[in-house]
Short mmCIF file of C-alpha atoms and ligand atoms in Angstrom, two decimals:
data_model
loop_
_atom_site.label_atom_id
_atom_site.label_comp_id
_atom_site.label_asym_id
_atom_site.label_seq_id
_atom_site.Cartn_x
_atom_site.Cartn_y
_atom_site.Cartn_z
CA UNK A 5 -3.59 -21.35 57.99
CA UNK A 6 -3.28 -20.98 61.62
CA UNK A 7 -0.98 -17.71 62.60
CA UNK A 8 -1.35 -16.55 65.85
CA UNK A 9 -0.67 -12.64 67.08
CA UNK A 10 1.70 -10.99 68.90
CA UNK A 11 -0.90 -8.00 70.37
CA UNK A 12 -2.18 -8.63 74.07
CA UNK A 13 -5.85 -7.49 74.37
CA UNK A 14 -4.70 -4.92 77.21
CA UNK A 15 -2.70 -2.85 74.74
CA UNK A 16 -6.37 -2.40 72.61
CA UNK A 17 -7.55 1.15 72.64
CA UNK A 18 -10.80 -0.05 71.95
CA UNK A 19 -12.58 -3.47 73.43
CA UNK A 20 -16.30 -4.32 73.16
CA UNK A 21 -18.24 -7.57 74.08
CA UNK A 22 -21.34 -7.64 72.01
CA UNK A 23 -23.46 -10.70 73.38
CA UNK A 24 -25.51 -13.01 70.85
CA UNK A 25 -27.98 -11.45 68.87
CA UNK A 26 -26.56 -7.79 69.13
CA UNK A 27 -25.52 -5.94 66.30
CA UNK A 28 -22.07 -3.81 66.05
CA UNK A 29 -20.95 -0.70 64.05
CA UNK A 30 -18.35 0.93 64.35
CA UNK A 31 -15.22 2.74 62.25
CA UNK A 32 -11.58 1.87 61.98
CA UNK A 33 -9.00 3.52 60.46
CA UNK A 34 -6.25 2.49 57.89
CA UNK A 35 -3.11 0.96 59.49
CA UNK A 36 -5.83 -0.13 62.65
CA UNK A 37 -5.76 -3.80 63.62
CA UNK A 38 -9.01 -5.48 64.69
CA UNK A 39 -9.75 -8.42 66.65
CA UNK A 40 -12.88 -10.75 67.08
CA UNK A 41 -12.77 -13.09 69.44
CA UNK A 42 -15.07 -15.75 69.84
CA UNK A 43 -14.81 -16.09 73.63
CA UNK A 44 -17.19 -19.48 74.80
CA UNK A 45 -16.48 -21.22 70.66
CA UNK A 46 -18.96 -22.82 67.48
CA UNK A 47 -19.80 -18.80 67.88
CA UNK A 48 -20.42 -16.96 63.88
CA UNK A 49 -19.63 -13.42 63.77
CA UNK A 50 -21.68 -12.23 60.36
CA UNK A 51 -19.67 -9.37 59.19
CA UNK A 52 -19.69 -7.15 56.51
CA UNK A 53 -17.25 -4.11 56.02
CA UNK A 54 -17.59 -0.55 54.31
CA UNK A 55 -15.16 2.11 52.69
CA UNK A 56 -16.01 4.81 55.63
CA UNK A 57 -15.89 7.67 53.60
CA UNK A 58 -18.04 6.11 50.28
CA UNK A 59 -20.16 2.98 51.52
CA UNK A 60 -20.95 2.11 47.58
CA UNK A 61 -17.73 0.85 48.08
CA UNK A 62 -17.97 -2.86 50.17
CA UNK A 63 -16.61 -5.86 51.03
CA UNK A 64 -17.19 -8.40 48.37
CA UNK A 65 -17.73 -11.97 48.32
CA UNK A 66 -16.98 -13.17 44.83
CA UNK A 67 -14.15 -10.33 44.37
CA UNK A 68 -12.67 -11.91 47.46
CA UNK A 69 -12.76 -15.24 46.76
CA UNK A 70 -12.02 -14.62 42.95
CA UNK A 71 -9.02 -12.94 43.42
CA UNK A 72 -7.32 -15.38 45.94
CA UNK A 73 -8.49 -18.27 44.11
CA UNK A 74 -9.86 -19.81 47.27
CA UNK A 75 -13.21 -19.91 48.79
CA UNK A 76 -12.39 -19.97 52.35
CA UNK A 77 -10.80 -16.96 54.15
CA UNK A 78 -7.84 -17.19 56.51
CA UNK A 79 -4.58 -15.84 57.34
CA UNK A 80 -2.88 -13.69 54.38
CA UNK A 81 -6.38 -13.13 52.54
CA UNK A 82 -6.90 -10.05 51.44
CA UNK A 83 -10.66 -9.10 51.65
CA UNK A 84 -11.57 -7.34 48.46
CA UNK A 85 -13.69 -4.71 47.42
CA UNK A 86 -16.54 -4.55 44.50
CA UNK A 87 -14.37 -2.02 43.09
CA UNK A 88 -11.27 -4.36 43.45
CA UNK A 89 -9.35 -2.80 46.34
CA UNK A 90 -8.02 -4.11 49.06
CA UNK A 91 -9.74 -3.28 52.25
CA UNK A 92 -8.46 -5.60 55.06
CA UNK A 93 -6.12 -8.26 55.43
CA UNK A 94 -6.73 -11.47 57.64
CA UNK A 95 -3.06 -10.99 59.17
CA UNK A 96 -3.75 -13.58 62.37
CA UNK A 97 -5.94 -16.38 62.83
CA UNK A 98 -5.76 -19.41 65.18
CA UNK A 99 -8.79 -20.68 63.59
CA UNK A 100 -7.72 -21.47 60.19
CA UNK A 101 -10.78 -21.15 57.73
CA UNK A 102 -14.02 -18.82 57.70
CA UNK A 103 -16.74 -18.91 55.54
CA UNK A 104 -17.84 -16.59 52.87
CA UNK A 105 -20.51 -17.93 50.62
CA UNK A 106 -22.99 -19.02 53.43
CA UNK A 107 -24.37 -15.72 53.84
CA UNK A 108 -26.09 -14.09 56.98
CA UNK A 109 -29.85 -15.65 58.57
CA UNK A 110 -32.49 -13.94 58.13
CA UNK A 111 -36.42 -14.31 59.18
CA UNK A 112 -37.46 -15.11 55.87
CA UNK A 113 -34.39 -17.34 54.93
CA UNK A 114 -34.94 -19.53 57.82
CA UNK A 115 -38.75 -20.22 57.12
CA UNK A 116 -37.09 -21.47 53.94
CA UNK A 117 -34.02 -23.15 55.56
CA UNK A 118 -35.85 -24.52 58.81
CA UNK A 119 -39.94 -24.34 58.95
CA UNK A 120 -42.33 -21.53 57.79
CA UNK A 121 -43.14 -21.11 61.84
CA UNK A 122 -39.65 -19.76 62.05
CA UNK A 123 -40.40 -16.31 60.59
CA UNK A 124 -40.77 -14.69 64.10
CA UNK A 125 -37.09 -16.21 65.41
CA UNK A 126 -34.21 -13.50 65.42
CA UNK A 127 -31.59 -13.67 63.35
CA UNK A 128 -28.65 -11.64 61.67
CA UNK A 129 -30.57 -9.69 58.97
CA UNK A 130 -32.60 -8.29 60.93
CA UNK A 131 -29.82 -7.46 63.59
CA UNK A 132 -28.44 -5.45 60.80
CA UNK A 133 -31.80 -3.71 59.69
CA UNK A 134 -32.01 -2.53 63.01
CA UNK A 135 -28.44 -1.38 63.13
CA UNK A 136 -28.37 0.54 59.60
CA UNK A 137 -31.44 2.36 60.94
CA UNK A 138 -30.90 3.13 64.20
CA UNK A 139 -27.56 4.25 63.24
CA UNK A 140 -28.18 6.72 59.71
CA UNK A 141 -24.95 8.67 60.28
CA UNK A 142 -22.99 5.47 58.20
CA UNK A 143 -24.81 6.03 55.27
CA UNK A 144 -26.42 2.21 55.12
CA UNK A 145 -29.46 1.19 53.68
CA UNK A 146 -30.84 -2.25 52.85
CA UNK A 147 -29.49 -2.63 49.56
CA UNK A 148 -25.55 -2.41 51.53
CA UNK A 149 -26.99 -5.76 53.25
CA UNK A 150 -24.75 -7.59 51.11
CA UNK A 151 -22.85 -11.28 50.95
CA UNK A 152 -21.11 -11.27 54.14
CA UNK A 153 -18.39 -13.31 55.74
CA UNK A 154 -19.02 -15.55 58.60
CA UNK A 155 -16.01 -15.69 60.83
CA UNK A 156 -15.56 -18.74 62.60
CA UNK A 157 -17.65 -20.90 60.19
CA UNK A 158 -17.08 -23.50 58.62
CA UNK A 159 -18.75 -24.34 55.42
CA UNK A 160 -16.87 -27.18 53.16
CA UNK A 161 -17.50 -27.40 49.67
CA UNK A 162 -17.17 -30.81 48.29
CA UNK A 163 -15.69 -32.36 44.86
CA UNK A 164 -19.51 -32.95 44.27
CA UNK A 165 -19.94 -29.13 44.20
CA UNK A 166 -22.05 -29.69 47.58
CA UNK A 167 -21.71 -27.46 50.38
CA UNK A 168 -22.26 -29.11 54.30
CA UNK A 169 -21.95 -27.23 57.33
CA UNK A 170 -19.73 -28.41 59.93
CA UNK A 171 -18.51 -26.99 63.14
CA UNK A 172 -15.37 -27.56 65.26
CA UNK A 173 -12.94 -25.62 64.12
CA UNK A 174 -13.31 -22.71 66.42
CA UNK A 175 -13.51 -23.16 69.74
CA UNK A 176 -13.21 -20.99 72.82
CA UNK A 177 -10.49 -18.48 72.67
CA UNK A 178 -9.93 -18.30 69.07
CA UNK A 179 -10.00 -14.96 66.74
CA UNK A 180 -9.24 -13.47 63.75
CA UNK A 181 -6.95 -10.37 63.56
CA UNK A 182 -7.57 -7.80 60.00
CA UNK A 183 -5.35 -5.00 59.44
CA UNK A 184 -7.54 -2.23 57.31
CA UNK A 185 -6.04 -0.69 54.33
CA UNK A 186 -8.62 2.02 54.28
CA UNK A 187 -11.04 3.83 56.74
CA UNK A 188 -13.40 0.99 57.60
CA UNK A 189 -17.34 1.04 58.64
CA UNK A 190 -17.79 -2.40 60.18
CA UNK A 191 -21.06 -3.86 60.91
CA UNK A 192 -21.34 -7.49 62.72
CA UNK A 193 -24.04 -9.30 63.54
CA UNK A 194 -23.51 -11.65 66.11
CA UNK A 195 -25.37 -14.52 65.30
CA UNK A 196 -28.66 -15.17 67.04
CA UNK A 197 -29.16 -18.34 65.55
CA UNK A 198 -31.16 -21.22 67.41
CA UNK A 199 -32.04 -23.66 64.90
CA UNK A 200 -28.12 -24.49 64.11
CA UNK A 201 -26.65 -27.75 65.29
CA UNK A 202 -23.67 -26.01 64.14
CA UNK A 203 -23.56 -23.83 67.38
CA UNK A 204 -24.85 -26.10 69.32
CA UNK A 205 -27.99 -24.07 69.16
CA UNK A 206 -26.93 -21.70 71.99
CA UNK A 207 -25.41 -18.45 70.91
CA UNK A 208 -22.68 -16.83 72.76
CA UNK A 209 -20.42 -14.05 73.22
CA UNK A 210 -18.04 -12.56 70.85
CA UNK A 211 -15.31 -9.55 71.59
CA UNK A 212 -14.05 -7.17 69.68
CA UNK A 213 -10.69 -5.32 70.18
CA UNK A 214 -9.15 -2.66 68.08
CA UNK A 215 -5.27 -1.62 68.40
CA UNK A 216 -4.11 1.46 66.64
CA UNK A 217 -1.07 1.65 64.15
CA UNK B 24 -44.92 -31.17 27.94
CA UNK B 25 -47.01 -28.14 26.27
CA UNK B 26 -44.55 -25.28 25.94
CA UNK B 27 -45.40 -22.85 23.34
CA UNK B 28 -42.40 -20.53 22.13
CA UNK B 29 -43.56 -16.57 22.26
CA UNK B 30 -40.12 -14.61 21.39
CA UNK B 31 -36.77 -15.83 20.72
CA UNK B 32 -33.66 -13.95 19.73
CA UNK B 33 -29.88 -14.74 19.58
CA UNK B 34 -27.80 -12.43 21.53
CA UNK B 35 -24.24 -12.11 20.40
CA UNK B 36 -21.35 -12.30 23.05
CA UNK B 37 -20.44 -9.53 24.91
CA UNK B 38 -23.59 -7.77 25.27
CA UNK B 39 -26.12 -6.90 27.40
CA UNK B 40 -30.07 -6.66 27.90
CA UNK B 41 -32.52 -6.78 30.74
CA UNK B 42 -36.50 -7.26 30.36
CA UNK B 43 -39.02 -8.94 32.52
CA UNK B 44 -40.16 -12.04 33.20
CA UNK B 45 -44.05 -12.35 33.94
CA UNK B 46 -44.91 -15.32 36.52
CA UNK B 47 -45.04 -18.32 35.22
CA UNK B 48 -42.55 -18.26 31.55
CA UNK B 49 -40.28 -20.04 30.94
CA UNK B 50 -36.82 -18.27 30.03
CA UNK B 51 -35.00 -21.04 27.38
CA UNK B 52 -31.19 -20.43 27.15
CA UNK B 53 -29.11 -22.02 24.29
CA UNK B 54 -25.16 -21.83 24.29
CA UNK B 55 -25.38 -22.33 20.30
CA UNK B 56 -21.33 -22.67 20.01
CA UNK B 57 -20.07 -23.74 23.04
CA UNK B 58 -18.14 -21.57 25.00
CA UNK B 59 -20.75 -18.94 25.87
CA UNK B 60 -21.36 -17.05 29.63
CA UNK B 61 -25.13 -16.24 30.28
CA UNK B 62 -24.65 -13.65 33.38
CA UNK B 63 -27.55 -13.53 35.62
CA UNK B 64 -28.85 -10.96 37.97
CA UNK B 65 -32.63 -10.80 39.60
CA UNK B 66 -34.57 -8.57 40.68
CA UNK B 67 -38.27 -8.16 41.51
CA UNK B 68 -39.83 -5.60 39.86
CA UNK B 69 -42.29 -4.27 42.22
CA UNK B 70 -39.92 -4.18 44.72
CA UNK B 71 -36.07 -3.53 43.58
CA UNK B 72 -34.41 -3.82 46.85
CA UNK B 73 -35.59 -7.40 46.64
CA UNK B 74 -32.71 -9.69 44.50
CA UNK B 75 -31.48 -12.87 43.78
CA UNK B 76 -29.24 -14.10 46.58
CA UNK B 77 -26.20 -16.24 45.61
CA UNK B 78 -25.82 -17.50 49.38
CA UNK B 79 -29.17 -17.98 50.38
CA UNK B 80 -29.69 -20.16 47.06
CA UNK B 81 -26.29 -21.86 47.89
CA UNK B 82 -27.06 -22.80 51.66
CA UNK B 83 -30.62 -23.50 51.22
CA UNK B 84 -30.13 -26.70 49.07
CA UNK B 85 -26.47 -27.24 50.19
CA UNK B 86 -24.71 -26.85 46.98
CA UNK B 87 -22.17 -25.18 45.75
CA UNK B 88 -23.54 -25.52 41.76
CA UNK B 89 -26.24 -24.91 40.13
CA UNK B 90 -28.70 -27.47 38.12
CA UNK B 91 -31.76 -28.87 36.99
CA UNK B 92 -33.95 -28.68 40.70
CA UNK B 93 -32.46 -25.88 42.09
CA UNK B 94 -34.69 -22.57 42.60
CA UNK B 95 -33.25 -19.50 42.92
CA UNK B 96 -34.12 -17.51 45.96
CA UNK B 97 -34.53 -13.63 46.59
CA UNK B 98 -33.53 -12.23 49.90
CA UNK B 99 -36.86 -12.34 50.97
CA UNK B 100 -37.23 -15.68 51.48
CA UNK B 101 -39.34 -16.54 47.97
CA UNK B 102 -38.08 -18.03 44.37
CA UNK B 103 -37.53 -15.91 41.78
CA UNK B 104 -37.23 -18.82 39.23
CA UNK B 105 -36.84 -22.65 39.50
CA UNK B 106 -34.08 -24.58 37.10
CA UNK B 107 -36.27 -26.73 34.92
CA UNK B 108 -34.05 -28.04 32.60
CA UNK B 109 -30.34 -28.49 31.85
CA UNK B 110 -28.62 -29.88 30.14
CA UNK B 111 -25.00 -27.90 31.00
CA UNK B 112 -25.29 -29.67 34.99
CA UNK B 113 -23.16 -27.45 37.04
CA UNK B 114 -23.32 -23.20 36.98
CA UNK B 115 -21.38 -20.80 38.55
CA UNK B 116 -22.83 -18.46 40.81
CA UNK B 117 -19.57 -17.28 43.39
CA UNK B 118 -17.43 -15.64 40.94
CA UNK B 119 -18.96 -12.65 39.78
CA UNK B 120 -18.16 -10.48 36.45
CA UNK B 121 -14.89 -9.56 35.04
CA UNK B 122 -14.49 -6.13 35.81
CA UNK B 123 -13.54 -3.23 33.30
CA UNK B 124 -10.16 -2.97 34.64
CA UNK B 125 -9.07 -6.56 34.59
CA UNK B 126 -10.97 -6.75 31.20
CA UNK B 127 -8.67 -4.18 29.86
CA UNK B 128 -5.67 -5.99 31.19
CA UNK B 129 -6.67 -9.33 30.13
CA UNK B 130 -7.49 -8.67 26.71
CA UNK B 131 -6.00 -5.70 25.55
CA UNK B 132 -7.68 -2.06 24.61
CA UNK B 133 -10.60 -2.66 22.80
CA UNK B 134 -12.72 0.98 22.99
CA UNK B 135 -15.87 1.75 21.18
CA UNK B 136 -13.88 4.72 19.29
CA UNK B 137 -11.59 2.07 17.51
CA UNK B 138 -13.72 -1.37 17.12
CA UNK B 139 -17.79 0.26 17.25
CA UNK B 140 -20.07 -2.74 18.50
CA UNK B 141 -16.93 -5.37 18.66
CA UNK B 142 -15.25 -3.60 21.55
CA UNK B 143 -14.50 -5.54 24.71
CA UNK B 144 -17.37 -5.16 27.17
CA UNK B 145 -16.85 -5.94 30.85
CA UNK B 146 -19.38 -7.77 32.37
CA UNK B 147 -19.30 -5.29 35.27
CA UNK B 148 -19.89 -2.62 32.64
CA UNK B 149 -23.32 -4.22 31.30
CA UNK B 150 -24.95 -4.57 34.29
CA UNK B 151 -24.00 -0.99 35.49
CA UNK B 152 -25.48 -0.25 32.31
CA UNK B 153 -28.50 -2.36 33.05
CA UNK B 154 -28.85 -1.27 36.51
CA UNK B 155 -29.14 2.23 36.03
CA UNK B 156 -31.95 1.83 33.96
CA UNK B 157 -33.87 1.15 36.60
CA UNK B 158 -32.60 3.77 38.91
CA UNK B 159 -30.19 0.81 40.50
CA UNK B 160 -26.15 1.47 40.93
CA UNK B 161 -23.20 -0.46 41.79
CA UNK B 162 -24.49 -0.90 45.85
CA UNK B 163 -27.53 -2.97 44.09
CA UNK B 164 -25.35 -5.31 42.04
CA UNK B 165 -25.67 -8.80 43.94
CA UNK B 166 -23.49 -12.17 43.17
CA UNK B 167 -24.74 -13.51 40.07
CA UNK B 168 -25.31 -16.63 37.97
CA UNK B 169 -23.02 -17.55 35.29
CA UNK B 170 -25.08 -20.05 33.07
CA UNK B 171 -22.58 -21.97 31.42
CA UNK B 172 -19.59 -21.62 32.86
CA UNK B 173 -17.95 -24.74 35.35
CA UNK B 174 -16.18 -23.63 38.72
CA UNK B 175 -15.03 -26.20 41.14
CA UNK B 176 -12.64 -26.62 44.12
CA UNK B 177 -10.35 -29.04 45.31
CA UNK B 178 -10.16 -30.03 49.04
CA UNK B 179 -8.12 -26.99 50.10
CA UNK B 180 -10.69 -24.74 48.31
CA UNK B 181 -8.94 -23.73 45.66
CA UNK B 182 -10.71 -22.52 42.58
CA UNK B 183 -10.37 -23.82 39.16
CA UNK B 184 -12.69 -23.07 35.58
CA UNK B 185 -13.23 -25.96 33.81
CA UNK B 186 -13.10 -24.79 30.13
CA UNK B 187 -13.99 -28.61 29.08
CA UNK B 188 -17.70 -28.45 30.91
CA UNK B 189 -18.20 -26.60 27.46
CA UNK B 190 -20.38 -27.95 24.49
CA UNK B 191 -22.47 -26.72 21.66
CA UNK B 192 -26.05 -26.50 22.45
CA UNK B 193 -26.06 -26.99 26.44
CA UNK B 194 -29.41 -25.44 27.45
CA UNK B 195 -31.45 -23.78 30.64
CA UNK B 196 -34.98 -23.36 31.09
CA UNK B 197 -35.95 -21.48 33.76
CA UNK B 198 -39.33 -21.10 35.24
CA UNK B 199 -40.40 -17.96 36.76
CA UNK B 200 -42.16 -18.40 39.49
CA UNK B 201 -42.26 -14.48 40.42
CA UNK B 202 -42.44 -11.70 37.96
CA UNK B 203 -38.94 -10.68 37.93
CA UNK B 204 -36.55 -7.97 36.18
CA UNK B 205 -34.22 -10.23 34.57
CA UNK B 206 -30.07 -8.40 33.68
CA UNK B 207 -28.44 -10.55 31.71
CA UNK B 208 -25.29 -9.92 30.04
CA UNK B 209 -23.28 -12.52 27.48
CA UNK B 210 -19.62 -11.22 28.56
CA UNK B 211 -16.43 -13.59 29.34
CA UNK B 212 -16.73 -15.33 32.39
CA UNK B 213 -13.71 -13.87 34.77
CA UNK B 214 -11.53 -17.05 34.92
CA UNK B 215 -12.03 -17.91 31.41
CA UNK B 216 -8.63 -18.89 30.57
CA UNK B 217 -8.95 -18.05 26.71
CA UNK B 218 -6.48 -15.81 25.45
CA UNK B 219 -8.52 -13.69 23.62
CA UNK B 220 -11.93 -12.33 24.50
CA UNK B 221 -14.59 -14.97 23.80
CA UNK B 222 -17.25 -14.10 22.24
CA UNK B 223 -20.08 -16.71 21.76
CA UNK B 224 -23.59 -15.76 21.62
CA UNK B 225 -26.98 -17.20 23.26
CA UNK B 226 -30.12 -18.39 22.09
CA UNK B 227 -32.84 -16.08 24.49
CA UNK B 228 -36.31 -17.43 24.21
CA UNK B 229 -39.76 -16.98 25.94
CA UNK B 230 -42.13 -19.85 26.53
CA UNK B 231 -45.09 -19.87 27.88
CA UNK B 232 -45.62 -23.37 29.88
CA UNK B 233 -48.09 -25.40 32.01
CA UNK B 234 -48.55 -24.23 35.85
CA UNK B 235 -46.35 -25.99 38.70
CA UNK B 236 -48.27 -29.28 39.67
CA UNK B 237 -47.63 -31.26 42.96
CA UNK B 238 -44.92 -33.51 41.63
CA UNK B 239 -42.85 -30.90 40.13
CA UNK B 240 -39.05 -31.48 39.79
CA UNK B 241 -38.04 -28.18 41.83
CA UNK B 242 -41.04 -28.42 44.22
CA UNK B 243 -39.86 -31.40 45.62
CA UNK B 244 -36.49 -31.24 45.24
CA UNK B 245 -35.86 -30.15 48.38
CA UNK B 246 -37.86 -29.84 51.35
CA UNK B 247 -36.36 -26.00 51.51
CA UNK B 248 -37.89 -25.50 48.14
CA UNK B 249 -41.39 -26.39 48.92
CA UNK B 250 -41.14 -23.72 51.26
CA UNK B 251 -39.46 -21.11 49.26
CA UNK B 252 -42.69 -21.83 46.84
CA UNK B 253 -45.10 -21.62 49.50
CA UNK B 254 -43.80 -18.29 50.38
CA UNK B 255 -43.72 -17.25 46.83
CA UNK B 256 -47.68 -18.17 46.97
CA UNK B 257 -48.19 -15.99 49.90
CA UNK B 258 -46.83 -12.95 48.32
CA UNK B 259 -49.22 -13.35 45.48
CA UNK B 260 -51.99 -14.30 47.83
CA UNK B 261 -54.84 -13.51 46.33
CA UNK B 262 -59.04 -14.78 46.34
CA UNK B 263 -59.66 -15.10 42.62
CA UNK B 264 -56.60 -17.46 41.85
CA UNK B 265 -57.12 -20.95 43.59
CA UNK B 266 -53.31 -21.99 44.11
CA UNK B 267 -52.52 -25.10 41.56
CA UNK B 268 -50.41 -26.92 44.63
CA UNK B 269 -51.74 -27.45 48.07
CA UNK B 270 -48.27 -26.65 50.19
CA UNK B 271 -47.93 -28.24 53.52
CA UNK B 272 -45.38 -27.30 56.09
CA UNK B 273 -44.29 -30.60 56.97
ZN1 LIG C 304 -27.11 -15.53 61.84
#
C-alpha cells in the first residue's frame, strides 16, 4: 500500500548516506521515526532490527509475517518480535511491498546461488560480520545474524508456491518510514550485490534519516 | 532401493526430542493419522552457530514450499539434508511455532500440574527445551520446517493453512548429507485452525541407505543444489574417502 509522509528530510535530527556495500548500526528510540531512502532505485537495504536494551529479543520473519497474515511488508505492518512484540511499524511507504523471506547474500550463499568462484565477491553477511565485530558495544554476535527484511525488494510468491525475483517497484526517490515502539539497535547492510539482474547489477546509495518524537 | 531400517519409534503429538543424524541416514517421517506437524530445526553439530536457513533454502531453488528435490541449506552455504521422498508435496517452512502465549490463548490452560504428560506444549516451548540442551537459547532458534502442514498465498500475499493437504500416512525421507543435530518437536502447527489442540503423533525412523550417485533426484534438481553438495564435499574433504560424485562447476 503506497502512503506517502508528511516529514521533510531537513527536519531529521539525524541523516546518513551509507554507499553500497557499507554496513550501518545505529540506535533509535521509541516514538523515533526512521527513514531509508533508496536514492538512485532497484537498491535492497538488508535490515535487521534489535530490542536495544536485550538483543535476544529481534526482529522476526515468520512472527511478522504470521501475525499479519501476509508475506510482504508495507504500510501499516507491524514488524514483530520472536517474543511477539511489536517493535516498529511501516507507517509510510511509496514503494508498496518489501520482501521478507529472501534473506540477506552471503559469500557462501552465492557460490550456491551463482557459481562456486563467487565465494570471494562481497556481500551482506559479511557486511554485517564486520559490523557486529567492529562494533561489540551492541551486544551482536553471529547467531543475531538472523532472517532479515529486504526493503525495496520484491520477491513474489506464486499460486505454485514458487518464489521469482522481480524488480521495478522501487525506483529512485522512494522510502520506507518505521515508527519504533521500543529502543531499537538497527543494523543494515546495504547490498553489495553484483550478480543480481534485479539491481541491475550496480549497487547504489541508500539514506537514512531519523526524526525524533 | 536398499534401505535397511536401524531404529524407529512413534512420537506422540505435542512432544519433543532432538538426536543426531550421522552423514548419510536417512530420517523416515510417517504422519500415521493425518493431521500431524513434524517441526524442524538444524543444526550442525560440530559447529552450532551453523543452522538450517529457511531463506537461503527458499531463494536458492525459488520456492516458496518444500518437496521431494529440495535440499535444505545451512547458512554456510552446504546441505544439511536433501528431501528424498514425499509423499505430503508441499511443507511449510515461513511460519514458525505457536508460541506459549498464543498456545495458552488458543486452547485454553492446559499445565503439567493439572493434565501430567497431556498438557498443551507450545512448540516454542520444545525447542527452548531442546536448545538448551546444547547450550543454545532463544537468539539460536532459526525459521523452521513444518513437515506436514500446507501454507499458501493468494496474489496479494495473504496467508492461508490448508487443513485438507492432510492424509493418513503422508511420508518424508530425508537424507543427511551432513551430520546434523536434528530438534524436532510434534506440536500444533500455529495456523492450525482446529479448535482444540491436535494431537497426532509421527512415525520417527532411521535408515541407513545407499551413497548419493550422479543421477540423484536432489543433485540435479537444481543447478544450485549441485553446488550446495559440492560444498558439503569440501567440508568433509578428506584423502581416504574417494567422493562417490565427481561435481563440476558448470
Ligand atoms: Zn546482499
Amino acid at each position: 500500500m503506497i502512503r506517502e509522509s508528511q516529514r521533510q528530510m531537513l527536519a531529521a535530527h539525524f541523516r546518513q548516506v551509507i554507499p553500497a556495500g557499507d554496513y550501518f548500526i545505529h540506535k533509535i528510540r521509541a516514538g523515533d521515526t526512521f527513514r531509508i531512502l533508496d536514492l538512485e532505485g532497484n537498491q535492497a537495504a538488508d535490515t535487521l532490527f534489535y530490542n536495544a536494551d536485550d538483543p535476544a529479543e529481534r526482529y522476526s520473519a515468520v512472527d511478522t509475517v504470521r501475525e499479519n497474515g501476509n508475506v510482504y511488508l508495507t504500510a501499516g505492518t507491524l514488524l514483530m518480535s520472536n517474543r511477539g512484540n511489536p517493535m516498529l511499524e511501516i507507517v509510510a511507504d511509496t514503494c508498496g511491498r518489501h520482501d521478507t523471506l529472501g534473506g540477506a547474500c552471503a559469500s557462501e550463499s552465492n557460490t550456491v546461488r551463482y557459481a562456486l568462484d563467487k565465494r570471494c565477491m562481497h556481500s551482506c553477511r559479511d557486511s554485517w560480520m564486520l559490523a557486529i565485530n567492529r562494533h561489540e558495544e551492541f551486544g551482536l554476535s553471529k547467531r543475531d545474524i538472523t532472517h532479515n527484511i529486504n526493503f525495496f525488494m520484491n520477491v513474489p510468491v506464486t499460486a505454485e508456491g514458487g518464489l521469482t525475483f522481480e524488480d521495478g517497484i522501487s525506483g529512485a526517490g522512494k522510502y520506507v518510514e518505521l515508527e519504533a515502539k521500543m529502543d531499537i539497535t538497527v543494523l543494515i547492510s546495504n547490498c553489495p550485490q553484483l550478480n543480481n539482474p534485479c539491481n541491475g547489477y550496480n549497487p547504489t546509495p541508500i539514506e537514512v534519516a531519523v526524526w525524533s518524537q | 532401493m536398499s534401505e535397511t531400517l536401524i531404529y524407529d519409534y512413534t512420537m506422540p503429538g505435542g512432544h519433543h526430542w532432538s538426536f543426531r543424524m550421522r552423514r548419510g541416514t536417512r530420517l523416515r517421517l510417517t504422519d500415521l493419522e493425518g493431521g500431524a506437524n513434524a517441526a524442524l530445526l538444524f543444526y550442525n553439530p560440530e559447529n552450532l552457530l551453523e543452522r538450517y536457513n529457511a531463506p537461503d533454502t527458499l531463494k536458492g531453488q525459488h520456492t516458496f514450499k518444500l518437496t521431494r528435490g529440495n535440499c535444505l541449506y545451512s547458512d554456510m552455504g552446504r546441505c544439511f539434508a536433501s528431501v528424498i521422498e514425499d509423499s505430503f508435496g508441499w511443507h511449510d517452512t515461513v511460519c514458525g511455532n505457536l508460541s506459549a502465549d498464543a498456545c495458552l490463548k488458543k486452547y485454553g490452560e492446559h499445565s503439567y500440574q493439572a493434565f501430567r504428560n497431556g498438557w498443551f506444549l507450545s512448540g516454542e516451548a520444545s525447542f527452548l527445551t531442546e536448545l538448551a540442551k546444547y547450550g543454545l537459547t532463544e537468539r539460536d532458534m532459526a525459521a523452521n520446517l513444518n513437515l506436514f502442514s500446507k501454507v499458501y498465498t493468494d496474489e496479494a500475499g495473504n496467508l492461508a493453512y490448508d487443513p485438507s493437504a492432510s492424509k493418513p500416512g503422508a511420508q518424508v525421507v530425508l537424507r543427511f548429507d551432513m551430520d546434523t543435530l536434528v530438534l524436532m518437536h510434534t506440536c500444533p502447527h500455529p495456523l492450525n485452525p482446529a479448535s482444540a489442540y491436535p494431537r497426532h503423533p509421527v512415525k520417527v525412523e532411521f535408515l541407513t541407505g545407499p551413497a548419493m550417485t550422479e543421477d540423484d533426484y536432489c543433485l540435479n534438481f537444481r543447478p544450485e543444489n549441485r553446488r550446495a553438495l559440492e560444498n558439503t564435499r569440501l567440508y568433509y574433504l578428506d584423502p581416504a574417502i574417494s567422493p562417490t560424485v565427481a561435481y563440476q562447476n558448470p
